[in-house]
């Protein structure tokens, strides 16, 4: 296969989409669409601000919205999200305030993580959204440990460990899936296969036919689905979560999506992506797909669509404005939180 | 009080923690049915069950990553790495995740994890069953590093570690796991972190040591006494947090310092101690600070006794310091 | 990646023909391994060597694969691969020199027993950390392919090592780069005290190959011919440019994990007794006697000869002088750093002054 040939697209039948969910489809579709629109608006705005130098870095999740919103909606408050690089929208869907996330993006004094991390690395304990590092894959075993904790305490939650296609090559993927299976833990592994790990196309990441097939190496059922189809993403997650919750062990879901942006604001994909990638990705746009479905099902007209977009843009604008004018972290906080009793920073003599 | 070996004291400490706190659990390779390859977890799986004393597949990455997840959820895992030499598959989890989790989340996600590992040479273990690489961990902000030198401290420091809200790397001197015994209090008791122990009082030279190097250092001090040199031996007990006060007080008294560790010298913990003394006790020093350490070679099998500091080498350095006026 | 430029398969004929004409030699090698094993366990109990890792039960798996290789192929072993070392022509004396760590030990007394290295025989240095050799074998295979050398690399590891980081990375890289390498997993049922079924829920270990897009094969590791054939086929595939294979040889660890281990704590003797009914050495022995290739007498002679050979090797190794006291400063780098030179000099000084005794 030539570089960037990409995965074989899964068949998408616009007319059939949503039928998986029956009547529930109508009930959640519009709300899902609002969230997806918010995610899209946030990405657009932040990428613009990054180019203007108003924020240091940004990693968009454009193309991943259906998966992230499905993750937010299919999980219950007792569940835990252990994210990879691009699941921030799920935290918002689960109730983490956009205003707080914006404070994080601008690394202000009001950032719940106190400006310690690069943008797009939020921690939101309020919604069981675990702190992520930039190190690829390390969170996968954390999800397993959380699942062990849930079971040890006989709590009803499920741990959802997310990661990208590149992370399937990481140590923690191997250890995490193996441990989860051996201990039969309530965990769902979600691989957002956007077909690129920076410049490495997925067909150069591994020779395995699909990423879902890797589950078998650990005795875990694996399923590859179209992650641009909100309904299928939601139904698959819902079922896997139910399985885990009822004691039937882990599942690996491969969500096939298309990375519609550069890897991050530091990346130039024209150096490595085939020229037609953008067009191929655009034809698998999850927001357009859901929009199309809503229109066909009479839940969306151009007027409502405009309202939803304008509302999302307003929310983003306000959150950004608030965060941009917030003060930076207090200098003394530099040495706090290293240990539980770490003191604020006090300059030494002569410093 | 019971007379115990160091490894038995570790076992008792674990047992106290498991019985008193349902959130404590143990995971590692061969820790369950087999009771650990050094028997540190002997009998614990029988007593507390396989859900709390967990045999894992052969993956240190899995052991530490999973322990972190358990801690994020609120449990207090005690992970065993079979030998410190095999900690490196989990180095990423320890330095990238465990050490930084509290800080990077602004205090939202602390990591209540103890990582126990037997360390050090002297058991004919060659390159991969002998290393003493505490400096890697002491160098990583966010980790506490604890190294007991006797049974009573082993139990008391371990219980403090298990109840500490932050990650602790707990290194057990396997060379003296069974070679010495001591009186150990029954039940729960804690030896605080950051409090060094003056094992031998003296006035002429301060000898700083920790873990398996404490007994040969004490032996050197005894030998020196017969030559009329009064050496003080300070057992650091915890490298992070470090009891700077005790270290400075000793050197202010003696004016001379010898730092002992079995780890390689270059960038070893002795470098940090020497720097602290140079910065903060410079005007008390009457002689150059000396280091008695392992050499900057990988740990050799056949010649391990040449590699390891011993009473003769320690006394030699202390004598030279004491004779400098 | 382009396909390997060569597809020559060496000189040993078609991929699956077992060299029946060498069967007695193969048997002798198995017996030598068994004799070494028994003697070395005794030496360890007597304190004459510090440690030992027995291979009993794994002779056919090791020796069968050893014979299937070309002498130019590179071996990346773990610590249990004494049988392979013997196939490569390494003398008992050289092995015992390493177990003692004397001045004739090519690794200069640096490592624990069983962690030897024989560059001339393309037998790479073993370390203790589990699994690390797997990625190294892949790298060497990629290098051989780049140089268009018609060889393969083969790496040996246990069932426990399938959980290691390097297993995952190694098989994945080998798949992506179609490296001419063979992953030979000796599933002996145990990783110290952890039974195979608690290591992973994958029904077979060979099945893990699928996760990397590779063929995976299960063989009866007590059947020297089956092992030979599996390795020959994997080798032919690798040489033809079709990439790596994972072979799972199912065997049983008859002895303790090592001389530091007490298996009675975690497994019933009964399981071992049953496994010993399929003792690979005894299976081949009775076959050869049944087929009149050997008689009881000629067989006993083989055992006696080899026992005598090993006894002579032990004696010679024990009479070899100890390793030179300053030698542990050598080989840290090609050229020692000034710091190391200084440390060596100060150690030498301590010896001269009598502060330390060699
Ligand atoms: C251990 C590690 N190696 C390398 C990197 C640099 N890096 C950051 S993202 C990335 C690619 C990740 O790809 P994937 O897992 O597919 O996630 P995606 O970015 O596509 O969402 C790499 C190599 C890293 N962050 N961590
Ligand atoms: C990274 C690492 N962790 C732990 C150990 C301790 N250890 C030595 S051998 C072993 C079990 C290995 O089992 P397996 O891979 O099946 O090989 P076998 O010994 O059965 O040949 C363990 C856990 C080690 N050597 N390396
Ligand atoms: Mg990707
Ligand atoms: Mg094994």
XYZ file of C-alpha atoms in Angstrom, chain B residues 30 33-35 37 39 42 55-59 61 82 85-86 89 124-129 265-266 294-303 306-307 310 312-313 316, chain C residues 50 99 101 109-113 127-130 160 163-165 191-194 198-199 261-262 265-266 323-325 327-329 332 339-340 343 347 350 353 355-356:
82
model
C 5.207 -13.802 41.913
C 1.115 -17.910 45.541
C 4.896 -17.773 45.679
C 5.086 -15.100 48.384
C 10.952 -14.282 45.198
C 9.392 -13.921 50.455
C 4.908 -14.553 52.218
C -0.058 -11.867 40.832
C 0.472 -9.975 37.601
C 1.636 -10.919 34.126
C 5.255 -10.158 33.360
C 5.014 -6.444 32.676
C 4.723 -1.182 32.587
C 10.999 -7.975 41.587
C 17.090 -3.715 37.850
C 13.748 -4.548 36.209
C 10.129 -0.997 31.525
C 26.326 -12.420 43.448
C 23.675 -10.996 41.196
C 25.768 -9.522 38.409
C 24.733 -6.606 36.278
C 20.996 -7.114 36.540
C 20.361 -8.133 40.113
C 29.923 7.820 41.758
C 29.300 10.096 38.790
C 30.764 2.116 43.515
C 32.830 2.737 40.413
C 31.608 4.128 37.121
C 31.353 0.718 35.543
C 28.358 -1.567 35.166
C 28.035 -3.825 38.184
C 30.415 -6.788 37.779
C 29.587 -10.354 38.772
C 32.833 -12.082 39.675
C 34.465 -8.974 41.151
C 35.992 -5.078 44.494
C 33.221 -2.850 43.257
C 33.611 -2.014 52.303
C 38.373 -0.898 54.748
C 37.689 1.591 51.958
C 40.668 4.639 54.650
C 26.843 -19.261 42.098
C 29.431 -20.124 34.997
C 33.436 -16.347 35.776
C 33.248 -12.689 34.771
C 30.925 -9.780 34.264
C 27.603 -11.599 34.191
C 25.734 -14.182 36.196
C 25.920 -17.806 35.017
C 20.804 -10.207 29.641
C 18.431 -10.816 32.527
C 15.691 -8.256 31.789
C 12.935 -10.189 30.122
C 6.251 -14.713 30.215
C 3.816 -9.718 28.048
C 6.953 -7.612 27.790
C 7.178 -4.277 26.027
C 7.016 -17.616 34.285
C 8.575 -18.437 37.636
C 5.358 -19.050 39.620
C 2.847 -17.644 37.132
C -2.637 -16.391 33.925
C -0.100 -14.703 31.708
C 13.469 -21.019 43.072
C 11.376 -23.543 44.997
C 5.431 -23.564 46.632
C 3.305 -23.101 43.562
C 39.655 -13.230 36.584
C 42.186 -10.405 36.846
C 41.243 -8.009 39.685
C 39.576 -6.169 34.724
C 36.206 -4.875 35.805
C 37.248 -1.408 34.703
C 32.920 0.297 29.768
C 37.202 9.801 35.317
C 37.319 6.065 34.911
C 39.077 5.466 39.510
C 41.563 1.219 43.114
C 44.219 0.666 47.414
C 48.702 -0.150 49.845
C 43.816 -1.418 52.086
C 41.980 -3.893 49.858
